[in-house]
Amino acid sequence: MKLLTCPMNGTRPLSEFIFGGEYREAPNQDTCTDVEWAAYVHNRSGAPGDKKEWWYHSPSGTWFIAERNTLTDKVSRTYLLGANSDNSDTAQEISK
Amino acid sequence: MPLRLLKFALSKGHPAPRFFRALETPKKSYDVVIIGGGGHGLAAAYYLAKDHGITNVAVLEKGYIGGGNTGRNTTIVRSNYLTPEGVNFYDASVKIYEGLSEELDLNLFYSTRGHYTLAHTESAMRTMRWRAEVNKHVGVESRVVGPDEIAKACPQLDLSCSGQAPILGALFHAPGSVARHDGVAWGYARGADRLGAEIYQNTEVLGIDVKNGKVCGVKTNKGYIETKQVLCAVAGFTPRITEMVDLETPIVIHPLQACVTEPMKPWLNSIFVSGSLHVYLSQSSRGELVMGSSLDPYEVHSTRSTLDFVEGLTSHMLDMFPFLSNVKVVRQWAGMADMTPDFAPIMGKTPIEGFYIDAGWGTWGFKATPISGKTMAQTIANDSAPDLIHSFRLSRFEDYELTGEKGAASVGH
Ligand SMILES: Cc1cc2nc3c(=O)[nH]c(=O)nc-3n(C[C@H](O)[C@H](O)[C@H](O)COP(=O)(O)OP(=O)(O)OC[C@H]3O[C@@H](n4cnc5c(N)ncnc54)[C@H](O)[C@@H]3O)c2cc1C
């Protein structure tokens, strides 16, 4: 069984989680052009590599960030948004 | 034919006939370079030569032809989509498929079975009625049927689905078919090769040269090739190629898995899909049950297959067909599906002059192989996309003119 570590609830089966897509910064909607906004809404960086992603632990309702390589499917760390990803107190290192 | 067979039986070596020339090193330049030797790329090469007389063409395939999603799909061909644009497009493909074995002089085992999309809820019934009306309007044979007719077509089906999800009805689509997928790749490869196109296996595109917004060549593991026109037909590898030319698209890659059972005596004629149970199946001409399910739930660029998938799929399969409990699954595999947000493909021109895209085929592109080859050949020959694929253009996203096919493509591929 594949496992993922929720920063609030610890390591749980992957079936308890929902993938929320890549973490992305929205452009400023007051200043960006229509074309820039459409690109933000629809386009994705689809090529494989290390990505920062939204994941959701559904039994507890926790949204958090996972850093994952989309080619190897290895998760390097998970943390709550805002928690400094370099601070190992809040960032759960996963050594698998 | 029997004479040829007799001669072959009496010959000493029994050499396997080659389908296309075994070429090693590409030339310095071509009029058109096609990236990807799947069904789509090979069909485009065939129609470029046949319909437009363009034969100075190279198809570059990093592995072997048909080794991508073309050889991994569950071979369902149908046109019972949801939007008139989609129904028209896939119907044109079904019509080519019906005569394709003759045209390519190769038995593609194209077998028309009838296709049932089962509805277990009132809201699913509503979508079936909607699809039936759109299909009829466009002239495609689809209608809503009740449980009695389903039971007659397939007495082995448990209409109550173990009491979990009773079947209320189905969308029946008579032209629904299955075919031999690798045969489609080989047939188009042989046709294209005979007309003069060149096919290079083990030839990987590593970069694309763009100057002043125009394509001028491709870098490969076998050297540099000059060309002004490149067709990108690489399905699950699309984001890696579009990244080479800095082109953004909505495509994301999710694995899609399938499996087959040991061969059984023929008992299942039609193709059955259940959206609510997330499974579908058909019986191949070899007797195996070919079974699949919906997309893996998150992005991975890999063809790994999982136990979760077979467990989930088989448990729902037993809800529908309890008597299969003793039948063994013998193979499972995955392909990389290039998904779009509206479940419609991305075809045609791009902002880069000479860079054409045929992608976003996700879980549904096998059935489109003939028509996408034909329309992409037309697009390249005329440097302009035909009306039939206008709704699938890349710029539809910027125009907020999506072509919503999710209701017809999310489980039944
Ligand atoms: C499990 C599964 C079930 C499916 N079921 C169905 C179904 O029932 N009905 C249906 O209509 N569709 C189905 N599909 C979808 C269908 O298989 C695909 O959409 C279709 O086959 C895509 O064909 P293609 O020729 O575009 O791509 P592919 O066949 O994937 O060919 C692309 C080729 O490009 C090559 N390539 C990639 N990068 C490079 C490079 N840099 N240089 C050179 N070559 C490169 C690859 O090696 C590959 O051979 C299914 C898919 C899967 C995975």
Coordinates of C-alpha atoms and ligand atoms in Angstrom, one line a residue:
Chain A
M1 CA 0.0 0.0 0.0
K2 CA 1.3 3.5 -0.8
L3 CA 1.6 5.9 2.1
L4 CA 1.7 9.6 2.4
T5 CA 2.5 11.7 5.5
C6 CA -0.1 14.3 6.5
P7 CA 1.7 17.1 8.5
M8 CA -1.2 17.0 11.1
N9 CA -2.0 13.3 11.3
G10 CA 1.2 11.4 10.4
T11 CA 1.6 8.6 7.8
R12 CA -1.6 7.3 6.4
P13 CA -2.7 5.2 3.4
L14 CA -2.8 7.1 0.1
S15 CA -6.5 6.2 -0.3
E16 CA -7.2 8.8 2.5
F17 CA -5.8 11.6 0.3
I18 CA -7.0 13.6 -2.6
F19 CA -4.7 15.2 -5.1
G20 CA -5.3 19.0 -5.5
G21 CA -3.0 19.8 -8.4
E22 CA 0.2 21.9 -8.6
Y23 CA 0.7 24.8 -6.2
R24 CA 0.7 28.0 -8.3
E25 CA 0.8 31.7 -7.7
A26 CA -2.1 33.6 -9.2
P27 CA -1.3 36.7 -11.3
N28 CA -2.7 40.0 -10.0
Q29 CA -6.2 40.0 -11.4
D30 CA -6.3 43.8 -11.4
T31 CA -3.2 44.3 -13.5
C32 CA -2.8 41.2 -15.6
T33 CA -4.1 40.9 -19.2
D34 CA -7.0 38.6 -20.3
V35 CA -4.5 36.3 -22.0
E36 CA -2.4 36.0 -18.9
W37 CA -5.4 35.2 -16.8
A38 CA -6.6 32.6 -19.3
A39 CA -3.1 31.0 -19.3
Y40 CA -3.3 30.9 -15.4
V41 CA -6.7 29.3 -15.5
H42 CA -6.0 26.6 -18.0
N43 CA -2.3 26.0 -18.6
R44 CA -0.2 23.7 -16.5
S45 CA 3.5 22.9 -16.3
G46 CA 2.9 19.4 -17.6
A47 CA 6.5 18.2 -18.0
P48 CA 7.9 15.8 -15.4
G49 CA 10.1 17.0 -12.5
D50 CA 10.1 18.1 -8.9
K51 CA 6.8 19.8 -8.1
K52 CA 5.1 21.5 -5.2
E53 CA 1.5 20.2 -5.0
W54 CA -1.7 20.6 -3.0
W55 CA -2.9 17.4 -1.2
Y56 CA -5.9 17.0 1.0
H57 CA -6.3 14.5 3.9
S58 CA -10.0 14.0 3.6
P59 CA -10.9 12.3 7.0
S60 CA -9.5 15.3 8.8
G61 CA -10.1 18.0 6.2
T62 CA -6.4 19.1 6.1
W63 CA -5.0 20.8 3.0
F64 CA -1.2 20.8 2.9
I65 CA 1.7 20.9 0.5
A66 CA 3.7 17.9 -0.8
E67 CA 7.0 18.2 -2.7
R68 CA 7.0 15.3 -5.1
N69 CA 8.9 14.1 -8.2
T70 CA 6.3 13.4 -10.8
L71 CA 8.6 11.1 -12.8
T72 CA 9.6 8.8 -9.9
D73 CA 6.5 9.4 -7.7
K74 CA 8.8 10.0 -4.7
V75 CA 7.6 12.5 -2.1
S76 CA 10.5 14.4 -0.5
R77 CA 8.5 16.4 2.1
T78 CA 5.1 17.5 3.2
Y79 CA 4.1 20.6 5.3
L80 CA 1.3 23.0 6.0
L81 CA 1.2 26.1 3.7
G82 CA 3.0 28.9 5.4
A83 CA 5.2 26.6 7.5
N84 CA 8.7 27.2 6.4
S85 CA 9.6 24.1 4.3
D86 CA 13.2 24.3 5.6
N87 CA 12.2 24.1 9.2
S88 CA 12.2 20.4 10.1
D89 CA 10.0 20.9 13.1
T90 CA 7.0 21.6 10.9
A91 CA 8.2 19.9 7.7
Q92 CA 7.8 16.2 7.8
E93 CA 10.7 14.6 6.1
I94 CA 9.8 11.3 4.4
S95 CA 12.6 8.9 3.9
K96 CA 11.2 6.3 1.6
Chain B
M1 CA -4.5 -15.3 -51.2
P2 CA -4.6 -19.2 -50.9
L3 CA -2.0 -19.4 -53.7
R4 CA 0.3 -17.1 -51.7
L5 CA -0.3 -19.2 -48.6
L6 CA 0.5 -22.4 -50.6
K7 CA 3.8 -20.8 -51.9
F8 CA 4.7 -19.7 -48.4
A9 CA 4.1 -23.2 -47.0
L10 CA 6.3 -24.8 -49.7
S11 CA 9.1 -22.2 -49.3
K12 CA 12.2 -23.2 -47.3
G13 CA 12.8 -20.2 -44.9
H14 CA 9.3 -19.0 -44.0
P15 CA 10.6 -15.5 -43.8
A16 CA 8.4 -13.1 -41.9
P17 CA 7.5 -10.3 -44.3
R18 CA 8.8 -6.9 -43.3
F19 CA 6.1 -4.2 -42.9
F20 CA 8.4 -1.3 -43.6
R21 CA 12.0 -0.7 -44.6
A22 CA 14.6 -1.1 -41.8
L23 CA 16.2 2.4 -42.1
E24 CA 19.0 3.4 -39.8
T25 CA 20.2 7.0 -40.4
P26 CA 17.8 9.8 -41.4
K27 CA 18.6 12.2 -44.2
K28 CA 19.9 15.7 -43.6
S29 CA 16.5 17.3 -44.3
Y30 CA 12.8 16.5 -44.9
D31 CA 9.7 18.5 -45.8
V32 CA 7.9 17.2 -42.8
V33 CA 9.2 15.5 -39.6
I34 CA 6.7 13.7 -37.5
I35 CA 7.6 13.0 -33.9
G36 CA 6.0 9.8 -32.6
G37 CA 5.4 6.5 -34.4
G38 CA 2.1 5.8 -32.7
G39 CA -1.1 5.3 -34.8
H40 CA -1.6 9.1 -35.0
G41 CA 1.9 9.9 -36.4
L42 CA 1.9 7.0 -38.8
A43 CA -1.6 7.8 -40.0
A44 CA -0.6 11.4 -40.6
A45 CA 2.4 10.2 -42.7
Y46 CA 0.1 7.9 -44.7
Y47 CA -2.5 10.6 -45.5
L48 CA 0.2 13.2 -46.2
A49 CA 1.5 10.9 -49.0
K50 CA -1.9 9.5 -50.2
D51 CA -4.1 12.6 -50.1
H52 CA -1.5 15.3 -50.7
G53 CA 1.4 13.7 -52.5
I54 CA 3.8 14.8 -49.7
T55 CA 6.3 11.9 -49.4
N56 CA 9.6 13.6 -48.2
V57 CA 8.5 12.8 -44.7
A58 CA 10.3 11.1 -41.7
V59 CA 8.5 9.6 -38.8
L60 CA 10.8 9.5 -35.8
E61 CA 10.0 7.0 -33.0
K62 CA 12.1 6.8 -29.9
G63 CA 11.2 3.2 -29.2
Y64 CA 9.3 0.8 -31.6
I65 CA 6.2 1.7 -33.5
G66 CA 2.9 1.3 -31.6
G67 CA 4.8 0.8 -28.3
G68 CA 3.1 3.9 -26.8
N69 CA -0.6 4.2 -26.0
T70 CA -1.5 2.8 -29.4
G71 CA -0.4 -0.7 -28.2
R72 CA -1.7 -0.2 -24.7
N73 CA -5.4 0.8 -25.1
T74 CA -8.5 -1.3 -24.8
T75 CA -9.3 -0.7 -28.5
I76 CA -12.8 0.7 -28.2
V77 CA -14.1 2.6 -31.2
R78 CA -17.3 4.6 -30.9
S79 CA -18.8 8.0 -31.7
N80 CA -21.6 8.4 -29.0
Y81 CA -20.1 11.6 -27.6
L82 CA -21.8 14.6 -26.1
T83 CA -21.0 17.6 -28.2
P84 CA -22.1 17.8 -31.9
E85 CA -18.5 18.7 -32.7
G86 CA -17.2 15.6 -31.0
V87 CA -19.9 13.3 -32.5
N88 CA -19.2 14.5 -36.0
F89 CA -15.5 14.1 -35.6
Y90 CA -15.5 10.6 -34.1
D91 CA -18.2 9.5 -36.5
A92 CA -15.9 10.4 -39.4
S93 CA -13.3 8.2 -37.8
V94 CA -15.7 5.2 -37.4
K95 CA -16.6 5.5 -41.1
I96 CA -12.9 5.3 -42.1
Y97 CA -12.3 2.4 -39.7
E98 CA -15.1 0.4 -41.2
G99 CA -13.2 0.2 -44.6
L100 CA -9.7 0.4 -43.2
S101 CA -8.8 -3.3 -43.3
E102 CA -9.6 -3.3 -47.1
E103 CA -7.8 0.0 -47.7
L104 CA -4.6 -1.1 -45.8
D105 CA -4.9 -4.7 -47.0
L106 CA -4.4 -5.9 -43.5
N107 CA -6.9 -7.7 -41.2
L108 CA -7.4 -5.2 -38.3
F109 CA -10.0 -7.6 -36.7
Y110 CA -12.4 -4.6 -36.7
S111 CA -15.4 -6.1 -35.0
T112 CA -18.7 -4.2 -34.5
R113 CA -20.2 -5.3 -31.2
G114 CA -22.6 -2.7 -30.0
H115 CA -21.8 -0.6 -27.0
Y116 CA -23.8 -0.2 -23.8
T117 CA -23.1 2.6 -21.3
L118 CA -25.0 1.5 -18.2
A119 CA -26.9 4.1 -16.0
H120 CA -27.4 3.3 -12.4
T121 CA -28.9 6.7 -11.3
E122 CA -31.5 9.1 -12.6
S123 CA -28.9 11.7 -13.3
A124 CA -26.9 9.2 -15.4
M125 CA -30.1 8.4 -17.3
R126 CA -30.5 12.1 -18.0
T127 CA -27.0 12.2 -19.6
M128 CA -27.8 9.1 -21.6
R129 CA -30.9 10.8 -23.0
W130 CA -29.0 13.9 -23.8
R131 CA -26.3 11.9 -25.6
A132 CA -28.8 9.9 -27.5
E133 CA -30.6 13.0 -28.7
V134 CA -27.3 14.8 -29.8
N135 CA -26.2 11.6 -31.6
K136 CA -29.5 11.1 -33.4
H137 CA -29.5 14.8 -34.4
V138 CA -26.1 14.3 -36.0
G139 CA -27.1 11.0 -37.6
V140 CA -25.3 8.6 -35.3
E141 CA -27.2 5.5 -34.2
S142 CA -27.7 5.7 -30.4
R143 CA -30.7 5.2 -28.3
V144 CA -31.7 4.7 -24.6
V145 CA -32.7 1.2 -23.7
G146 CA -34.3 -0.3 -20.6
P147 CA -33.2 -3.2 -18.4
D148 CA -35.2 -5.8 -20.4
E149 CA -33.3 -5.1 -23.6
I150 CA -30.0 -5.2 -21.7
A151 CA -30.9 -8.5 -20.1
K152 CA -31.7 -9.9 -23.5
A153 CA -28.4 -8.7 -24.9
C154 CA -26.4 -10.0 -22.0
P155 CA -28.1 -12.6 -19.7
Q156 CA -25.0 -13.0 -17.6
L157 CA -25.1 -9.4 -16.3
D158 CA -26.5 -9.1 -12.8
L159 CA -29.0 -6.2 -13.3
S160 CA -29.0 -5.4 -9.6
C161 CA -25.2 -5.3 -9.5
S162 CA -25.2 -7.3 -6.2
G163 CA -28.0 -5.0 -5.0
Q164 CA -25.5 -2.2 -4.8
A165 CA -26.3 -0.2 -7.9
P166 CA -29.3 -1.4 -9.8
I167 CA -29.2 -0.7 -13.6
L168 CA -32.0 1.7 -14.7
G169 CA -31.1 1.7 -18.4
A170 CA -28.3 2.3 -20.8
L171 CA -27.3 4.2 -23.9
F172 CA -27.0 1.7 -26.7
H173 CA -24.7 2.6 -29.5
A174 CA -24.8 0.0 -32.3
P175 CA -21.6 1.0 -34.2
G176 CA -19.4 0.5 -31.1
S177 CA -16.5 -1.7 -32.1
V178 CA -13.1 -3.2 -31.1
A179 CA -10.1 -3.6 -33.3
R180 CA -6.5 -4.9 -33.1
H181 CA -4.6 -1.9 -32.0
D182 CA -1.0 -2.8 -33.1
G183 CA -2.4 -3.8 -36.5
V184 CA -3.6 -0.3 -36.9
A185 CA 0.0 1.0 -36.3
W186 CA 1.5 -1.6 -38.6
G187 CA -1.0 -1.1 -41.4
Y188 CA -0.5 2.7 -41.5
A189 CA 3.3 2.2 -41.2
R190 CA 3.3 -0.2 -44.2
G191 CA 1.0 2.1 -46.2
A192 CA 3.1 5.2 -45.5
D193 CA 6.4 3.3 -46.2
R194 CA 5.1 2.0 -49.6
L195 CA 4.2 5.5 -50.6
G196 CA 7.7 6.8 -49.8
A197 CA 7.6 8.1 -46.2
E198 CA 10.5 6.9 -44.0
I199 CA 10.1 5.4 -40.6
Y200 CA 13.0 5.5 -38.1
Q201 CA 12.7 3.5 -34.9
N202 CA 15.1 4.0 -31.9
T203 CA 15.3 7.7 -33.0
E204 CA 14.5 10.2 -30.3
V205 CA 13.9 13.9 -30.7
L206 CA 16.0 15.7 -28.1
G207 CA 15.3 19.3 -29.1
I208 CA 13.5 21.5 -31.6
D209 CA 15.2 24.4 -33.3
V210 CA 13.0 27.5 -33.5
K211 CA 14.3 30.8 -35.0
N212 CA 12.2 34.0 -35.2
G213 CA 9.1 32.0 -34.2
K214 CA 9.6 29.5 -37.0
V215 CA 10.6 25.8 -36.9
C216 CA 13.9 25.1 -38.7
G217 CA 15.0 21.7 -37.5
V218 CA 15.1 19.0 -34.9
K219 CA 17.9 17.5 -32.9
T220 CA 17.9 13.7 -32.5
N221 CA 20.1 11.0 -31.1
K222 CA 21.0 10.4 -34.8
G223 CA 22.0 13.9 -35.6
Y224 CA 20.4 17.2 -36.7
I225 CA 17.6 17.2 -39.3
E226 CA 16.5 20.3 -41.1
T227 CA 12.8 20.8 -41.6
K228 CA 10.2 23.6 -41.7
Q229 CA 7.3 21.5 -40.5
V230 CA 7.1 19.4 -37.4
L231 CA 4.1 17.4 -36.2
C232 CA 4.1 16.6 -32.5
A233 CA 2.1 13.3 -32.1
V234 CA 3.5 11.9 -28.9
A235 CA 0.5 11.5 -26.6
G236 CA 1.9 11.0 -23.0
F237 CA 5.1 12.7 -23.9
T238 CA 3.5 15.9 -25.2
P239 CA 4.5 18.2 -22.3
R240 CA 8.2 17.2 -22.8
I241 CA 8.1 18.2 -26.5
T242 CA 6.1 21.4 -26.0
E243 CA 8.6 22.4 -23.3
M244 CA 11.3 22.3 -26.0
V245 CA 9.5 25.1 -27.9
D246 CA 8.3 27.0 -24.8
L247 CA 4.7 26.3 -25.6
E248 CA 2.3 26.3 -22.7
T249 CA -0.7 23.9 -22.8
P250 CA -3.3 22.6 -20.3
I251 CA -2.1 19.0 -20.7
V252 CA -1.3 17.0 -17.6
I253 CA -0.2 13.3 -17.5
H254 CA -2.0 10.7 -15.5
P255 CA -1.5 6.9 -15.9
L256 CA -4.4 4.9 -17.2
Q257 CA -4.4 1.2 -16.5
A258 CA -6.0 -1.9 -18.0
C259 CA -5.8 -5.7 -17.7
V260 CA -6.9 -8.9 -19.4
T261 CA -8.1 -12.3 -18.1
E262 CA -7.2 -15.7 -19.3
P263 CA -9.0 -16.6 -22.6
M264 CA -12.5 -17.9 -22.3
K265 CA -15.1 -19.3 -24.7
P266 CA -16.9 -16.5 -26.4
W267 CA -19.8 -15.4 -24.2
L268 CA -19.7 -11.6 -24.3
N269 CA -20.6 -10.0 -27.6
S270 CA -21.1 -6.3 -26.7
I271 CA -19.0 -3.8 -25.0
F272 CA -20.2 -2.7 -21.5
V273 CA -19.3 0.4 -19.6
S274 CA -20.5 1.5 -16.2
G275 CA -19.8 5.1 -15.2
S276 CA -21.0 4.6 -11.6
L277 CA -18.9 1.5 -11.0
H278 CA -16.0 3.0 -13.0
V279 CA -15.3 -0.1 -15.1
Y280 CA -15.7 -1.3 -18.7
L281 CA -15.1 -4.6 -20.5
S282 CA -15.2 -6.4 -23.8
Q283 CA -14.1 -9.8 -25.0
S284 CA -11.3 -9.9 -27.5
S285 CA -11.3 -12.1 -30.6
R286 CA -8.8 -14.3 -28.6
G287 CA -11.3 -14.8 -25.9
E288 CA -9.7 -12.6 -23.2
L289 CA -11.8 -10.2 -21.3
V290 CA -10.2 -6.8 -21.8
M291 CA -11.0 -4.6 -18.8
G292 CA -10.3 -1.1 -17.7
S293 CA -11.3 1.7 -15.4
S294 CA -11.0 5.4 -14.9
L295 CA -7.9 7.4 -14.7
D296 CA -5.3 7.2 -11.9
P297 CA -6.1 10.0 -9.5
Y298 CA -2.9 12.0 -9.7
E299 CA -0.1 13.0 -12.1
V300 CA 2.7 10.5 -12.7
H301 CA 4.9 10.1 -15.8
S302 CA 5.2 6.4 -15.6
T303 CA 3.7 3.2 -17.0
R304 CA 3.8 1.4 -13.6
S305 CA 0.6 -0.6 -12.8
T306 CA -0.8 -1.1 -9.3
L307 CA -2.5 -3.7 -7.1
D308 CA -5.0 -1.1 -6.0
F309 CA -6.2 -0.9 -9.6
V310 CA -6.8 -4.6 -10.1
E311 CA -8.4 -5.0 -6.7
G312 CA -10.8 -2.0 -7.3
L313 CA -11.6 -3.1 -10.8
T314 CA -12.2 -6.8 -10.1
S315 CA -14.5 -6.1 -7.1
H316 CA -16.8 -4.0 -9.3
M317 CA -16.5 -6.5 -12.1
L318 CA -17.9 -9.1 -9.7
D319 CA -20.8 -6.8 -8.9
M320 CA -21.8 -7.0 -12.6
F321 CA -20.7 -10.5 -13.4
P322 CA -20.5 -12.6 -10.2
F323 CA -19.7 -15.8 -12.2
L324 CA -16.3 -14.4 -13.1
S325 CA -15.0 -15.1 -9.6
N326 CA -12.9 -18.1 -10.7
V327 CA -11.4 -16.4 -13.8
K328 CA -7.8 -15.3 -13.5
V329 CA -6.3 -11.9 -14.5
V330 CA -3.2 -12.7 -16.5
R331 CA -1.7 -9.3 -17.5
Q332 CA -2.0 -5.7 -16.3
W333 CA -0.3 -2.6 -17.7
A334 CA -0.6 1.2 -17.9
G335 CA -0.1 4.0 -20.4
M336 CA 0.4 7.7 -19.9
A337 CA -2.8 9.6 -20.8
D338 CA -2.3 13.2 -21.9
M339 CA -5.4 14.8 -20.3
T340 CA -7.1 18.1 -21.1
P341 CA -9.6 19.9 -18.8
D342 CA -12.5 19.4 -21.3
F343 CA -11.8 15.8 -22.3
A344 CA -11.4 17.0 -25.9
P345 CA -8.1 16.8 -27.9
I346 CA -5.8 19.6 -28.9
M347 CA -5.2 19.6 -32.7
G348 CA -3.9 22.0 -35.3
K349 CA -1.7 25.0 -35.6
T350 CA 0.2 26.7 -32.8
P351 CA 1.7 30.2 -32.3
I352 CA 5.0 28.7 -33.6
E353 CA 5.1 28.7 -37.4
G354 CA 5.6 25.1 -38.6
F355 CA 4.9 23.5 -35.3
Y356 CA 1.7 21.4 -35.4
I357 CA 0.2 19.7 -32.5
D358 CA -1.9 16.5 -32.3
A359 CA -2.3 15.8 -28.6
G360 CA -4.6 15.7 -25.6
W361 CA -5.8 12.2 -26.6
G362 CA -6.0 11.2 -23.0
T363 CA -8.0 8.0 -22.7
W364 CA -10.0 8.3 -25.9
G365 CA -7.6 8.7 -28.9
F366 CA -7.4 5.2 -30.4
K367 CA -10.8 5.6 -32.1
A368 CA -9.6 8.9 -33.6
T369 CA -6.5 7.5 -35.2
P370 CA -7.7 7.6 -38.8
I371 CA -9.5 10.9 -38.8
S372 CA -6.8 12.7 -36.8
G373 CA -4.2 11.4 -39.3
K374 CA -6.3 12.7 -42.1
T375 CA -7.1 16.1 -40.7
M376 CA -3.5 16.7 -39.4
A377 CA -2.2 15.8 -42.9
Q378 CA -4.6 18.3 -44.3
T379 CA -3.5 20.9 -41.7
I380 CA 0.2 20.5 -42.6
A381 CA -0.4 20.4 -46.4
N382 CA -2.5 23.6 -46.4
D383 CA -1.0 25.2 -43.3
S384 CA -4.6 25.6 -42.2
A385 CA -6.8 23.4 -40.0
P386 CA -10.1 22.0 -41.6
D387 CA -13.4 23.0 -40.0
L388 CA -13.9 19.5 -38.6
I389 CA -11.2 20.2 -36.0
H390 CA -11.8 23.9 -35.3
S391 CA -13.3 23.2 -31.9
F392 CA -10.1 21.3 -30.9
R393 CA -7.7 24.2 -31.5
L394 CA -5.2 25.1 -28.8
S395 CA -6.4 28.7 -28.7
R396 CA -9.9 27.6 -27.5
F397 CA -8.6 27.9 -24.0
E398 CA -7.6 31.5 -24.4
D399 CA -11.0 32.1 -26.1
Y400 CA -12.8 30.3 -23.2
E401 CA -14.5 28.1 -25.8
L402 CA -14.0 24.7 -24.3
T403 CA -15.5 21.6 -25.9
G404 CA -17.0 19.8 -22.8
E405 CA -16.8 16.0 -23.5
K406 CA -16.3 14.8 -19.9
G407 CA -19.8 13.4 -19.7
A408 CA -18.9 11.0 -22.6
A409 CA -15.3 10.2 -22.0
S410 CA -14.4 9.9 -18.3
V411 CA -14.9 6.2 -17.9
G412 CA -15.9 4.7 -21.2
H413 CA -12.8 5.6 -23.3
Ligands
LIG1 C1 -5.0 1.7 -20.8 C2 -5.5 2.6 -21.9 C3 -6.7 2.3 -22.5 C4 -7.2 3.1 -23.5 N1 -8.4 2.8 -24.1 C5 -8.8 3.4 -25.2 C6 -10.0 3.0 -25.9 O1 -10.6 2.0 -25.5 N2 -10.4 3.7 -26.9 C7 -9.8 4.8 -27.4 O2 -10.2 5.4 -28.4 N3 -8.6 5.2 -26.8 C8 -8.1 4.6 -25.7 N4 -7.0 5.0 -25.1 C9 -6.3 6.2 -25.6 C10 -5.4 5.9 -26.8 O3 -4.6 4.7 -26.5 C11 -4.5 7.0 -27.1 O4 -5.1 8.3 -27.1 C12 -3.9 6.9 -28.5 O5 -3.4 5.6 -28.7 C13 -2.8 7.9 -28.8 O6 -2.1 7.5 -30.0 P1 -0.8 8.3 -30.4 O7 -0.4 7.8 -31.7 O8 -1.1 9.8 -30.4 O9 0.2 8.1 -29.3 P2 1.2 6.9 -28.9 O10 0.7 5.6 -29.4 O11 1.5 7.0 -27.4 O12 2.5 7.2 -29.7 C14 3.4 8.2 -29.3 C15 4.8 7.8 -29.6 O13 5.7 8.9 -29.5 C16 6.9 8.3 -29.1 N5 7.8 9.4 -28.6 C17 7.6 10.1 -27.4 N6 8.6 11.0 -27.3 C18 9.4 10.9 -28.4 C19 10.5 11.6 -28.8 N7 11.1 12.6 -28.0 N8 11.1 11.3 -30.0 C20 10.6 10.3 -30.7 N9 9.5 9.6 -30.4 C21 8.9 9.9 -29.2 C22 6.6 7.3 -28.1 O14 7.6 6.3 -27.9 C23 5.3 6.7 -28.7 O15 5.5 5.5 -29.4 C24 -6.5 4.2 -24.0 C25 -5.2 4.5 -23.4 C26 -4.7 3.7 -22.4 C27 -3.4 4.1 -21.8

